[in-house]
PDB file of C-alpha atoms in Angstrom:
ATOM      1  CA  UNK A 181       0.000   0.000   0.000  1.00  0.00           C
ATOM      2  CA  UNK A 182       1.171   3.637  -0.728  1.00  0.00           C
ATOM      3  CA  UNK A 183      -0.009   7.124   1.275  1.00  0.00           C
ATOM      4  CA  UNK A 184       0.391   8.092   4.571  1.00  0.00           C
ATOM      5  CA  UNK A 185      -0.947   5.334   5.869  1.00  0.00           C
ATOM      6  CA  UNK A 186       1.998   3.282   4.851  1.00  0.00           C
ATOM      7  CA  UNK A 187       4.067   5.459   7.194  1.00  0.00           C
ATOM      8  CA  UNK A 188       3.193   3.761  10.286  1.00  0.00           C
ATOM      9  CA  UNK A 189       1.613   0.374  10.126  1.00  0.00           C
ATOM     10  CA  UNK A 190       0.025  -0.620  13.613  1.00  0.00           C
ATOM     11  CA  UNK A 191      -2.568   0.995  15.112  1.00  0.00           C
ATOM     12  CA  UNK A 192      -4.900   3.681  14.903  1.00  0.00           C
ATOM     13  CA  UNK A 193      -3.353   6.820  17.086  1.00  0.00           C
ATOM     14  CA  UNK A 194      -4.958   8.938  19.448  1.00  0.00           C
ATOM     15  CA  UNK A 195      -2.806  12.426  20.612  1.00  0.00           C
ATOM     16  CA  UNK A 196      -4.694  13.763  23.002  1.00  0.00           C
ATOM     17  CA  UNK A 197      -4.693  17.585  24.036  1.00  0.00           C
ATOM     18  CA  UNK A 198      -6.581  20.503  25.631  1.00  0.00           C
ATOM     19  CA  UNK A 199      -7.116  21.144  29.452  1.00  0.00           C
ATOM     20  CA  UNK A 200      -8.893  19.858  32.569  1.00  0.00           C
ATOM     21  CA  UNK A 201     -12.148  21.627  31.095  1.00  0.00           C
ATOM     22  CA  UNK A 202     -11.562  20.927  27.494  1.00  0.00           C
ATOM     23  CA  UNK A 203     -10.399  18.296  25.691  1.00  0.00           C
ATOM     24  CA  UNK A 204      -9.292  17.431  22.036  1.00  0.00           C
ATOM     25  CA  UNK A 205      -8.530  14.180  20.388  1.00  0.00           C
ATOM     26  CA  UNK A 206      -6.796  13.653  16.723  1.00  0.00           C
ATOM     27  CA  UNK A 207      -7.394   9.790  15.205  1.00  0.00           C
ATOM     28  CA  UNK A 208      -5.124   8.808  13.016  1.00  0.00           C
ATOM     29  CA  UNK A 209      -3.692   5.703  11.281  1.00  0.00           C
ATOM     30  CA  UNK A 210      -6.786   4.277  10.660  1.00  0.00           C
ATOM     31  CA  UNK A 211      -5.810   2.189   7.770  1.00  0.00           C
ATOM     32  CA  UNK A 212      -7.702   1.891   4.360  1.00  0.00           C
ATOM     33  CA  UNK A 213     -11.187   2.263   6.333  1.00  0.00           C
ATOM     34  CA  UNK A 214     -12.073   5.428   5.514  1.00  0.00           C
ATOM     35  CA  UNK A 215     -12.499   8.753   7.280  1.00  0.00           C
ATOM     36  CA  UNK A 216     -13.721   8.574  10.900  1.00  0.00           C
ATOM     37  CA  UNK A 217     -17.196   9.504  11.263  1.00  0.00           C
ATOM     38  CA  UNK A 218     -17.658   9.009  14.997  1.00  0.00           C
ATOM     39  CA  UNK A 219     -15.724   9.110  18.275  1.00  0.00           C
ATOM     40  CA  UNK A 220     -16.969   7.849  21.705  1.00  0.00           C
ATOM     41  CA  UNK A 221     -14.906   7.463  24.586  1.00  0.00           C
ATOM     42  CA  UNK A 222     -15.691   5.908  27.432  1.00  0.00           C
ATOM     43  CA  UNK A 223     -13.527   5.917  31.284  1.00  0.00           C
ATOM     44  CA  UNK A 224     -12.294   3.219  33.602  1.00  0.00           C
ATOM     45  CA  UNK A 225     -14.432   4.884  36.483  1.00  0.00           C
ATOM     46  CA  UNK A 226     -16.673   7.813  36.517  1.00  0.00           C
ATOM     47  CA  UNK A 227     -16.920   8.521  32.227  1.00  0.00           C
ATOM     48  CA  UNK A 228     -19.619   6.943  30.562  1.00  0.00           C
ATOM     49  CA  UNK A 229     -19.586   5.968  27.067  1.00  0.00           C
ATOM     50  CA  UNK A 230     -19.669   9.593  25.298  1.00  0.00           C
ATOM     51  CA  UNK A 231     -19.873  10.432  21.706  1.00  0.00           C
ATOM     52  CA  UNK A 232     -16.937  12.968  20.981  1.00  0.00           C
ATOM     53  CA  UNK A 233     -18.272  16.164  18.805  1.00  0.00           C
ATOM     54  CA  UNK A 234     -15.565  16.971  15.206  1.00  0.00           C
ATOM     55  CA  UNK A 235     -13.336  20.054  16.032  1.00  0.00           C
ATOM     56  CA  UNK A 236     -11.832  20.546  12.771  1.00  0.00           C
ATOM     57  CA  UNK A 237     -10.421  17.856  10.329  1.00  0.00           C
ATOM     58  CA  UNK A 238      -9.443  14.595  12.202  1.00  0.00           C
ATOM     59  CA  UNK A 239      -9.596  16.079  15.710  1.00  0.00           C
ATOM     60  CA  UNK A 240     -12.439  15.533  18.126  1.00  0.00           C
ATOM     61  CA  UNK A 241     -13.412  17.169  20.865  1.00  0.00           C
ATOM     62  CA  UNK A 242     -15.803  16.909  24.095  1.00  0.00           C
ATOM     63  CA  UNK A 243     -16.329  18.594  28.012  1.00  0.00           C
ATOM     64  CA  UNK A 244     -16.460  15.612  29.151  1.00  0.00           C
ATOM     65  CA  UNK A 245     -13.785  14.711  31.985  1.00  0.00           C
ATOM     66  CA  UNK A 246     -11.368  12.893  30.769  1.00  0.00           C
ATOM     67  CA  UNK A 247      -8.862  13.122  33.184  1.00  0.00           C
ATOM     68  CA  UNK A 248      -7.710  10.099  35.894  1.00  0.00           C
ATOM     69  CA  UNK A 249      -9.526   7.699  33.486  1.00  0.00           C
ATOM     70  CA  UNK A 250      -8.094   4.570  31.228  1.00  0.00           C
ATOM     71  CA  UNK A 251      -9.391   5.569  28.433  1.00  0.00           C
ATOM     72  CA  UNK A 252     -11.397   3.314  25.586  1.00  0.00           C
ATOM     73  CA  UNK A 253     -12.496   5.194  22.062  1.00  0.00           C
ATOM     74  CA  UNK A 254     -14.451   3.096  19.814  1.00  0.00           C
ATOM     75  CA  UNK A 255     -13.875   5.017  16.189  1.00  0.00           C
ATOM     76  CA  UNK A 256     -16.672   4.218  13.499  1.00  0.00           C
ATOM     77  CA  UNK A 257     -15.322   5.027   9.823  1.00  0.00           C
ATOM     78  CA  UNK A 258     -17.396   6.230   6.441  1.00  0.00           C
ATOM     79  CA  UNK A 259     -17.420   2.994   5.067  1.00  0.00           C
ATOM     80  CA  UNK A 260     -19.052   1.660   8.166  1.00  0.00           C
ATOM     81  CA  UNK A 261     -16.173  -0.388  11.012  1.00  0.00           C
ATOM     82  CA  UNK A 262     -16.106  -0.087  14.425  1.00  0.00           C
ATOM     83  CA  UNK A 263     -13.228  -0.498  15.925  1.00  0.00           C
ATOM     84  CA  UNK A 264     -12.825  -0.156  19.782  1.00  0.00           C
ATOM     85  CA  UNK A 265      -8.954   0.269  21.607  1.00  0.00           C
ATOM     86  CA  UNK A 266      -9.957  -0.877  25.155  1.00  0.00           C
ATOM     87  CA  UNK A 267      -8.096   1.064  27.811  1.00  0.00           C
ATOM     88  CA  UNK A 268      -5.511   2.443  25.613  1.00  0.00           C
ATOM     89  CA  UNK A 269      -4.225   5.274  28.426  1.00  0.00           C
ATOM     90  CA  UNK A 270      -3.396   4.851  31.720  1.00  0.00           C
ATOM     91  CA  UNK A 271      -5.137   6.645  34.508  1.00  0.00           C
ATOM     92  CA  UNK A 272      -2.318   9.407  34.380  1.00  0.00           C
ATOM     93  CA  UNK A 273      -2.061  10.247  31.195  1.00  0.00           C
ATOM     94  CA  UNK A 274      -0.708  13.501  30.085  1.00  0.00           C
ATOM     95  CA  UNK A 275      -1.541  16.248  27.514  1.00  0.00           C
ATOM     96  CA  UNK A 276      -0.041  15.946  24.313  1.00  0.00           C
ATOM     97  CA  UNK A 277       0.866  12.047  24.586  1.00  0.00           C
ATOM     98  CA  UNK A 278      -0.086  10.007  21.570  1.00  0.00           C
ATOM     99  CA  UNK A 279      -1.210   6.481  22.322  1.00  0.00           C
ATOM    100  CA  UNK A 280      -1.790   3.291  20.070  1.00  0.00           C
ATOM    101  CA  UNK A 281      -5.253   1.638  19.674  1.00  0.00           C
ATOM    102  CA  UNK A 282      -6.288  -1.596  17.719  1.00  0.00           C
ATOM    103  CA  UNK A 283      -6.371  -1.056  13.979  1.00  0.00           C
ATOM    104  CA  UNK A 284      -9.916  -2.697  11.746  1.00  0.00           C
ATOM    105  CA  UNK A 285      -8.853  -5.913  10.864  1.00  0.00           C
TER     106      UNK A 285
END
């Protein structure tokens, strides 16, 4: 395969930024799947599954808290996948880390 998805290989990336009352999250690497039409994240305590409003281009963004959570995102492309990294961050997870989430198969 060619692009920038040939780049990385692996799976889909989540760089998360923002503040304690405002969070963004930029998907990337999803593979051949198309471009992500939905983002929910969901906590390890307190966060219930929430769907993620678009920012601008492939970053997401929500009020939610996200902070002091594991995070999960479940990403749903254009051409229809789901595909759900289960606790891809640790509870103290910091502002501008990127982490790595299962790819579609």
């Amino acid at each position: 395969s060619s692009g920038i998805n040939a780049e990385y290989g692996g799976g889909i990336r989540f760089k998360i930024d923002g503040n304690p009352w405002f969070y963004q999250v930029t998907v990337w690497n999803v593979g051949g799947a198309g471009d992500v039409v939905r983002l929910g994240v969901k906590g390890s305590d307190k966060l219930k599954w929430t769907e993620m409003e678009r920012d601008w281009g492939s970053t997401w963004k929500t009020g939610a808290i996200l902070q002091n959570e594991s995070l999960t995102f479940r990403v749903v492309t254009s051409d229809g996948k789901t595909s759900t990294s289960w606790h891809v961050t640790p509870k103290n997870w910091q502002f501008g880390q990127t982490f790595e989430g299962k790819n579609f198969r």
